[in-house]
Amino acid sequence: MKTIVSPYFVAPSPEQFLRRGRFVEHPDVAQRGWEILFGLEDANCAIAFTSQLPPRESILAVHDAVYIDYLENAWSNWSKMPDANTEIFPNISPNRHMANLNQNPVALAGWYIADCAAPIGEYTWRKALGSASAAIAAAGSILAGESGVYALCRPSGHHACRDMAMGMCFLNNTAIAAQELRKKFNRVAILDIDMHHGNGTQQIFYQRSDVLTISIHGDPTNFYPFYTGFQAEIGSGDGEGYNLNIPVPAGSGEADYLNALQIALQRVSDFKADVLVVATGYDTFKDDPLGCFTLESTSYYEIGSTIRSLKLPTLFVQEGGYFVAALRENVRQLVTGFDSEGSFWPRRA
């Protein structure tokens, strides 16, 4: 499998992360990037690094221009304030009783950052661009005829909405890649296998019928992001029926997960997808500090092999996975499972 790596895949992590009311060390540590790369090398992937800045029009195809302007200039404006922190956290967030956008840097932070898991630092914009560039380059490889490509993106992207950062995500790499693939393919399917609901991806495509969005995730009744990811969310307008959420109970293991995966893949087949984008997270692993499932490393081989059964050109876009000690093996298992049957011709041109 060909692999495209962000130039900042081992950049230092953000400093802090709010978890259950306490600021703790941010879980997106730099070693994650190394372990994922080592796993890809172990799976005999052909590694390439991208150094190209992503075209702005590719980002604006899924994100609002005003939001992108905010991300690009947030640190510069924030750092000019007296006594400004070294990272931008939302002091206050607009709620259902507030509707006026204020241009003060503190107010803008609350408007564009949904939670305290996505702090913005001096180099956040650069790192987010690096992730997007890897996703775009990987999509380009699929467009050029590759049957399987892996984009090593860090930071992740699937929580980033059209106009809002959250959950460690700033630019929605999965959505950007899917939109790139629409340049050639008429019907794009997105399968999110991260532990957490891909709320940003859902929001971006919620009213579209050309992109099917599916997310398998922890039951949001008692799991992040809490407000989205329920079965009743099926899309709206032209997109009604083109969004599928499969919430899975806490404590679920491989058998339950593979059952959910079969439901998801059947929907992809019914959609008659031309290409598949997999938002790829390993926080479903049994020891992941941000997960609540009990998958083993070998479970990812089964997941990769099962996804392969669709025989679709497939782009894997890196999302979560925070138990560093197992990341290398989990990545190797997934890619090896997908590659287990050798090359194939895409089902559709």
Tab-separated table of C-alpha atoms in Angstrom:
chain	number	residue	atom	x	y	z
A	1	MET	CA	0.000	0.000	0.000
A	2	LYS	CA	1.196	3.478	-0.812
A	3	THR	CA	1.467	5.847	2.163
A	4	ILE	CA	1.544	9.656	2.169
A	5	VAL	CA	2.907	11.237	5.348
A	6	SER	CA	2.302	14.753	6.651
A	7	PRO	CA	5.555	16.755	7.006
A	8	TYR	CA	4.631	17.449	10.652
A	9	PHE	CA	3.616	13.921	11.649
A	10	VAL	CA	5.941	13.989	14.687
A	11	ALA	CA	5.468	17.632	15.675
A	12	PRO	CA	5.240	18.309	19.433
A	13	SER	CA	1.826	17.737	20.928
A	14	PRO	CA	-0.368	20.506	22.343
A	15	GLU	CA	0.345	21.142	26.004
A	16	GLN	CA	-2.980	20.444	27.697
A	17	PHE	CA	-6.286	18.668	27.302
A	18	LEU	CA	-9.414	18.986	29.437
A	19	ARG	CA	-10.711	15.608	30.577
A	20	ARG	CA	-13.579	15.286	33.038
A	21	GLY	CA	-12.923	18.763	34.405
A	22	ARG	CA	-9.155	18.378	34.798
A	23	PHE	CA	-6.372	19.646	32.574
A	24	VAL	CA	-4.059	16.742	31.759
A	25	GLU	CA	-1.271	16.039	29.279
A	26	HIS	CA	-2.619	16.160	25.741
A	27	PRO	CA	-2.929	12.574	24.409
A	28	ASP	CA	-1.837	13.406	20.849
A	29	VAL	CA	1.839	12.909	21.693
A	30	ALA	CA	4.516	13.017	18.998
A	31	GLN	CA	5.404	9.342	19.499
A	32	ARG	CA	2.004	8.463	18.006
A	33	GLY	CA	3.306	9.613	14.647
A	34	TRP	CA	6.434	7.478	14.878
A	35	GLU	CA	4.557	4.344	15.937
A	36	ILE	CA	2.033	4.698	13.124
A	37	LEU	CA	4.866	5.156	10.620
A	38	PHE	CA	6.713	2.117	12.003
A	39	GLY	CA	3.522	0.060	11.643
A	40	LEU	CA	3.143	1.147	8.040
A	41	GLU	CA	6.770	0.234	7.354
A	42	ASP	CA	6.242	-3.160	9.004
A	43	ALA	CA	3.339	-3.692	6.592
A	44	ASN	CA	5.718	-3.004	3.677
A	45	CYS	CA	4.031	0.224	2.651
A	46	ALA	CA	5.745	2.495	0.134
A	47	ILE	CA	6.338	5.668	2.162
A	48	ALA	CA	6.309	9.159	0.639
A	49	PHE	CA	6.372	12.501	2.431
A	50	THR	CA	4.454	15.469	1.120
A	51	SER	CA	5.922	18.962	1.276
A	52	GLN	CA	3.280	20.745	-0.795
A	53	LEU	CA	0.915	23.265	0.760
A	54	PRO	CA	-2.664	22.183	0.070
A	55	PRO	CA	-4.539	24.268	-2.497
A	56	ARG	CA	-6.744	26.725	-0.672
A	57	GLU	CA	-9.654	25.891	-2.935
A	58	SER	CA	-9.497	22.256	-1.771
A	59	ILE	CA	-9.902	23.366	1.843
A	60	LEU	CA	-12.629	25.885	1.013
A	61	ALA	CA	-14.564	23.146	-0.787
A	62	VAL	CA	-15.548	21.820	2.667
A	63	HIS	CA	-14.757	24.655	5.123
A	64	ASP	CA	-16.112	28.199	5.417
A	65	ALA	CA	-13.706	30.914	4.318
A	66	VAL	CA	-14.222	32.998	7.485
A	67	TYR	CA	-13.329	29.991	9.646
A	68	ILE	CA	-10.184	29.334	7.627
A	69	ASP	CA	-9.191	32.981	7.986
A	70	TYR	CA	-9.661	32.604	11.747
A	71	LEU	CA	-7.438	29.509	11.956
A	72	GLU	CA	-4.750	31.150	9.875
A	73	ASN	CA	-4.619	34.308	12.004
A	74	ALA	CA	-5.788	33.091	15.406
A	75	TRP	CA	-2.393	32.809	17.042
A	76	SER	CA	-1.120	36.136	15.696
A	77	ASN	CA	-4.149	38.000	17.037
A	78	TRP	CA	-4.268	36.100	20.335
A	79	SER	CA	-0.581	36.551	21.139
A	80	LYS	CA	-0.892	40.347	20.961
A	81	MET	CA	-3.166	40.422	24.014
A	82	PRO	CA	-1.596	41.181	27.398
A	83	ASP	CA	-0.963	38.069	29.518
A	84	ALA	CA	-2.129	35.743	26.737
A	85	ASN	CA	-1.702	32.033	27.372
A	86	THR	CA	0.669	29.988	25.197
A	87	GLU	CA	-2.364	28.125	23.832
A	88	ILE	CA	-5.812	29.344	22.858
A	89	PHE	CA	-8.667	27.810	24.827
A	90	PRO	CA	-12.271	29.011	24.721
A	91	ASN	CA	-12.958	31.117	27.824
A	92	ILE	CA	-16.621	31.230	26.972
A	93	SER	CA	-18.604	29.478	24.267
A	94	PRO	CA	-21.778	30.822	22.673
A	95	ASN	CA	-24.799	28.803	23.676
A	96	ARG	CA	-28.426	28.618	22.579
A	97	HIS	CA	-29.061	32.041	24.168
A	98	MET	CA	-26.167	33.821	22.425
A	99	ALA	CA	-26.026	34.677	18.740
A	100	ASN	CA	-23.767	37.702	18.170
A	101	LEU	CA	-20.256	37.216	16.801
A	102	ASN	CA	-17.743	39.457	18.611
A	103	GLN	CA	-14.319	40.076	17.009
A	104	ASN	CA	-12.430	40.068	20.320
A	105	PRO	CA	-9.834	37.226	20.238
A	106	VAL	CA	-11.321	35.667	23.384
A	107	ALA	CA	-14.817	35.761	21.889
A	108	LEU	CA	-13.582	34.360	18.562
A	109	ALA	CA	-11.965	31.435	20.372
A	110	GLY	CA	-15.326	30.525	21.860
A	111	TRP	CA	-17.058	30.925	18.505
A	112	TYR	CA	-14.672	28.742	16.492
A	113	ILE	CA	-13.374	26.216	19.076
A	114	ALA	CA	-16.070	23.946	20.465
A	115	ASP	CA	-14.181	22.368	23.374
A	116	CYS	CA	-10.934	22.271	25.334
A	117	ALA	CA	-9.536	19.316	23.408
A	118	ALA	CA	-8.484	21.489	20.459
A	119	PRO	CA	-6.184	24.220	21.777
A	120	ILE	CA	-4.556	26.426	19.159
A	121	GLY	CA	-0.865	27.172	19.517
A	122	GLU	CA	1.724	29.007	17.478
A	123	TYR	CA	2.148	26.185	14.958
A	124	THR	CA	-1.343	24.659	14.909
A	125	TRP	CA	-2.265	26.145	11.530
A	126	ARG	CA	0.941	24.853	9.937
A	127	LYS	CA	0.389	21.349	11.329
A	128	ALA	CA	-3.237	21.309	10.205
A	129	LEU	CA	-2.163	22.314	6.689
A	130	GLY	CA	0.359	19.463	6.718
A	131	SER	CA	-2.376	16.964	7.554
A	132	ALA	CA	-4.630	18.307	4.826
A	133	SER	CA	-1.787	18.169	2.312
A	134	ALA	CA	-1.241	14.464	3.077
A	135	ALA	CA	-4.948	13.719	2.640
A	136	ILE	CA	-5.087	15.601	-0.662
A	137	ALA	CA	-1.935	13.934	-1.987
A	138	ALA	CA	-3.305	10.516	-0.988
A	139	ALA	CA	-6.574	11.269	-2.769
A	140	GLY	CA	-4.513	12.241	-5.798
A	141	SER	CA	-2.880	8.811	-5.752
A	142	ILE	CA	-6.306	7.153	-5.752
A	143	LEU	CA	-7.361	9.395	-8.643
A	144	ALA	CA	-4.217	8.283	-10.476
A	145	GLY	CA	-5.189	4.623	-10.171
A	146	GLU	CA	-3.863	3.318	-6.839
A	147	SER	CA	-6.223	0.801	-5.252
A	148	GLY	CA	-5.192	1.434	-1.641
A	149	VAL	CA	-3.514	4.457	-0.048
A	150	TYR	CA	-2.908	5.469	3.577
A	151	ALA	CA	-2.659	9.143	4.644
A	152	LEU	CA	-0.717	9.609	7.877
A	153	CYS	CA	-2.355	12.796	9.122
A	154	ARG	CA	-1.593	14.404	12.462
A	155	PRO	CA	-3.544	16.254	13.808
A	156	SER	CA	-6.717	14.324	13.068
A	157	GLY	CA	-9.729	15.845	11.363
A	158	HIS	CA	-13.071	14.048	11.643
A	159	HIS	CA	-14.468	16.242	14.463
A	160	ALA	CA	-13.762	19.473	12.563
A	161	CYS	CA	-17.014	20.943	11.251
A	162	ARG	CA	-17.410	23.287	8.325
A	163	ASP	CA	-16.778	26.281	10.588
A	164	MET	CA	-15.563	24.939	13.934
A	165	ALA	CA	-12.651	23.069	15.533
A	166	MET	CA	-13.145	20.462	18.240
A	167	GLY	CA	-11.836	17.148	19.533
A	168	MET	CA	-8.187	17.705	18.491
A	169	CYS	CA	-9.346	18.469	14.912
A	170	PHE	CA	-9.025	21.690	12.900
A	171	LEU	CA	-9.299	20.783	9.217
A	172	ASN	CA	-11.428	17.792	8.273
A	173	ASN	CA	-8.883	15.721	6.363
A	174	THR	CA	-11.362	12.920	5.629
A	175	ALA	CA	-13.931	15.335	4.184
A	176	ILE	CA	-11.284	17.183	2.172
A	177	ALA	CA	-10.069	13.884	0.695
A	178	ALA	CA	-13.622	12.774	-0.118
A	179	GLN	CA	-14.316	16.040	-1.884
A	180	GLU	CA	-11.103	15.649	-3.900
A	181	LEU	CA	-12.250	12.194	-4.982
A	182	ARG	CA	-15.498	13.676	-6.268
A	183	LYS	CA	-13.447	15.177	-9.099
A	184	LYS	CA	-13.524	11.722	-10.717
A	185	PHE	CA	-15.934	9.497	-8.796
A	186	ASN	CA	-19.672	10.138	-8.753
A	187	ARG	CA	-20.444	8.303	-5.511
A	188	VAL	CA	-18.042	8.517	-2.580
A	189	ALA	CA	-18.587	6.554	0.640
A	190	ILE	CA	-16.984	7.519	3.949
A	191	LEU	CA	-16.662	4.871	6.668
A	192	ASP	CA	-15.530	6.208	10.041
A	193	ILE	CA	-14.089	3.461	12.277
A	194	ASP	CA	-12.684	5.760	14.958
A	195	MET	CA	-13.938	5.263	18.521
A	196	HIS	CA	-15.746	8.609	18.439
A	197	HIS	CA	-18.558	9.774	16.182
A	198	GLY	CA	-17.310	11.602	13.091
A	199	ASN	CA	-19.565	14.559	13.795
A	200	GLY	CA	-17.663	17.041	11.643
A	201	THR	CA	-17.755	14.810	8.581
A	202	GLN	CA	-21.454	14.208	9.149
A	203	GLN	CA	-22.146	17.945	9.403
A	204	ILE	CA	-20.240	18.769	6.214
A	205	PHE	CA	-22.092	16.231	4.041
A	206	TYR	CA	-25.412	16.038	5.899
A	207	GLN	CA	-27.468	17.533	3.054
A	208	ARG	CA	-25.726	15.761	0.173
A	209	SER	CA	-26.613	12.535	-1.621
A	210	ASP	CA	-23.351	12.108	-3.553
A	211	VAL	CA	-21.314	11.345	-0.406
A	212	LEU	CA	-22.513	8.594	1.929
A	213	THR	CA	-21.322	9.056	5.519
A	214	ILE	CA	-21.222	6.132	7.959
A	215	SER	CA	-19.811	6.159	11.478
A	216	ILE	CA	-19.339	3.212	13.870
A	217	HIS	CA	-18.644	4.591	17.337
A	218	GLY	CA	-19.243	4.466	21.062
A	219	ASP	CA	-22.831	5.149	22.123
A	220	PRO	CA	-23.017	8.955	22.516
A	221	THR	CA	-25.561	8.610	25.321
A	222	ASN	CA	-22.552	8.510	27.644
A	223	PHE	CA	-19.595	9.092	25.340
A	224	TYR	CA	-17.954	11.982	23.460
A	225	PRO	CA	-19.159	13.967	21.546
A	226	PHE	CA	-22.462	13.390	23.425
A	227	TYR	CA	-24.685	15.564	21.195
A	228	THR	CA	-24.312	13.728	17.863
A	229	GLY	CA	-23.981	10.177	16.594
A	230	PHE	CA	-27.486	8.871	17.250
A	231	GLN	CA	-29.333	6.557	14.876
A	232	ALA	CA	-32.042	9.122	14.188
A	233	GLU	CA	-29.514	11.337	12.376
A	234	ILE	CA	-30.007	10.147	8.798
A	235	GLY	CA	-29.313	13.309	6.782
A	236	SER	CA	-31.655	16.058	5.642
A	237	GLY	CA	-32.881	17.560	2.384
A	238	ASP	CA	-31.083	15.930	-0.541
A	239	GLY	CA	-28.981	14.039	2.000
A	240	GLU	CA	-31.847	12.292	3.757
A	241	GLY	CA	-30.992	8.602	3.950
A	242	TYR	CA	-27.323	9.166	3.146
A	243	ASN	CA	-26.020	9.336	6.719
A	244	LEU	CA	-25.814	6.227	8.901
A	245	ASN	CA	-24.750	6.147	12.537
A	246	ILE	CA	-24.068	2.826	14.231
A	247	PRO	CA	-23.591	3.466	17.964
A	248	VAL	CA	-22.091	0.449	19.745
A	249	PRO	CA	-22.364	-0.141	23.531
A	250	ALA	CA	-19.381	0.349	25.816
A	251	GLY	CA	-17.446	-2.857	26.474
A	252	SER	CA	-18.114	-4.304	23.016
A	253	GLY	CA	-15.502	-6.612	21.540
A	254	GLU	CA	-14.531	-7.923	18.134
A	255	ALA	CA	-17.689	-9.912	17.381
A	256	ASP	CA	-20.027	-6.974	18.036
A	257	TYR	CA	-17.758	-4.627	16.130
A	258	LEU	CA	-17.551	-6.865	13.061
A	259	ASN	CA	-21.342	-7.200	13.084
A	260	ALA	CA	-21.599	-3.405	12.975
A	261	LEU	CA	-18.990	-3.305	10.224
A	262	GLN	CA	-21.012	-5.730	8.101
A	263	ILE	CA	-24.059	-3.458	8.418
A	264	ALA	CA	-21.933	-0.511	7.326
A	265	LEU	CA	-20.446	-2.337	4.342
A	266	GLN	CA	-23.847	-3.494	3.188
A	267	ARG	CA	-24.947	0.132	3.105
A	268	VAL	CA	-21.829	1.022	1.078
A	269	SER	CA	-22.718	-1.740	-1.394
A	270	ASP	CA	-26.357	-0.619	-1.598
A	271	PHE	CA	-25.129	2.928	-2.288
A	272	LYS	CA	-23.084	1.538	-5.207
A	273	ALA	CA	-20.065	3.517	-4.137
A	274	ASP	CA	-17.257	4.101	-6.617
A	275	VAL	CA	-14.596	4.718	-3.955
A	276	LEU	CA	-14.241	4.408	-0.180
A	277	VAL	CA	-12.622	6.741	2.367
A	278	VAL	CA	-11.951	5.170	5.778
A	279	ALA	CA	-11.539	7.560	8.713
A	280	THR	CA	-9.125	5.294	10.558
A	281	GLY	CA	-8.877	5.316	14.346
A	282	TYR	CA	-7.321	2.792	16.731
A	283	ASP	CA	-8.883	4.170	19.926
A	284	THR	CA	-11.235	1.178	19.727
A	285	PHE	CA	-8.320	-0.865	21.146
A	286	LYS	CA	-8.921	-2.447	24.559
A	287	ASP	CA	-6.349	-0.341	26.443
A	288	ASP	CA	-6.904	3.010	24.773
A	289	PRO	CA	-7.274	5.771	27.393
A	290	LEU	CA	-9.980	7.518	25.335
A	291	GLY	CA	-11.887	4.398	24.273
A	292	CYS	CA	-14.505	2.064	25.682
A	293	PHE	CA	-14.299	-0.999	23.383
A	294	THR	CA	-12.212	-4.154	23.866
A	295	LEU	CA	-10.691	-4.849	20.452
A	296	GLU	CA	-7.438	-6.820	20.260
A	297	SER	CA	-4.584	-6.042	17.864
A	298	THR	CA	-5.659	-8.986	15.704
A	299	SER	CA	-9.129	-7.434	15.423
A	300	TYR	CA	-7.683	-4.830	13.063
A	301	TYR	CA	-6.571	-7.550	10.647
A	302	GLU	CA	-10.190	-8.702	10.491
A	303	ILE	CA	-11.390	-5.136	10.004
A	304	GLY	CA	-8.910	-4.529	7.183
A	305	SER	CA	-9.760	-7.813	5.488
A	306	THR	CA	-13.490	-7.146	5.790
A	307	ILE	CA	-13.172	-3.673	4.287
A	308	ARG	CA	-11.124	-5.200	1.476
A	309	SER	CA	-14.075	-7.444	0.570
A	310	LEU	CA	-15.794	-4.430	-1.017
A	311	LYS	CA	-13.072	-4.413	-3.712
A	312	LEU	CA	-13.226	-0.631	-3.916
A	313	PRO	CA	-10.337	1.802	-4.275
A	314	THR	CA	-9.817	2.735	-0.640
A	315	LEU	CA	-8.175	5.703	1.053
A	316	PHE	CA	-7.366	5.349	4.755
A	317	VAL	CA	-7.098	8.707	6.556
A	318	GLN	CA	-5.496	8.664	10.013
A	319	GLU	CA	-7.692	9.761	12.905
A	320	GLY	CA	-7.329	8.688	16.571
A	321	GLY	CA	-5.547	5.999	18.581
A	322	TYR	CA	-3.807	6.953	21.816
A	323	PHE	CA	-2.436	3.777	23.397
A	324	VAL	CA	1.029	4.318	21.977
A	325	ALA	CA	2.461	0.941	22.960
A	326	ALA	CA	0.061	-0.931	20.647
A	327	LEU	CA	-0.230	1.526	17.759
A	328	ARG	CA	2.558	0.031	15.663
A	329	GLU	CA	1.065	-3.461	15.751
A	330	ASN	CA	-2.509	-2.251	15.313
A	331	VAL	CA	-1.574	-0.320	12.182
A	332	ARG	CA	0.374	-3.276	10.804
A	333	GLN	CA	-2.567	-5.595	11.370
A	334	LEU	CA	-5.082	-3.314	9.635
A	335	VAL	CA	-2.944	-2.703	6.558
A	336	THR	CA	-1.856	-6.348	6.317
A	337	GLY	CA	-5.492	-7.425	6.526
A	338	PHE	CA	-6.464	-5.077	3.749
A	339	ASP	CA	-3.520	-6.161	1.579
A	340	SER	CA	-3.929	-9.870	2.342
A	341	GLU	CA	-5.361	-10.893	-1.036
A	342	GLY	CA	-2.988	-9.016	-3.319
A	343	SER	CA	-3.946	-6.321	-5.803
A	344	PHE	CA	-7.360	-5.920	-7.376
A	345	TRP	CA	-8.976	-3.947	-10.167
A	346	PRO	CA	-11.373	-1.259	-8.926
A	347	ARG	CA	-14.984	-2.314	-9.333
A	348	ARG	CA	-15.848	0.924	-11.159
A	349	ALA	CA	-13.953	3.381	-13.314
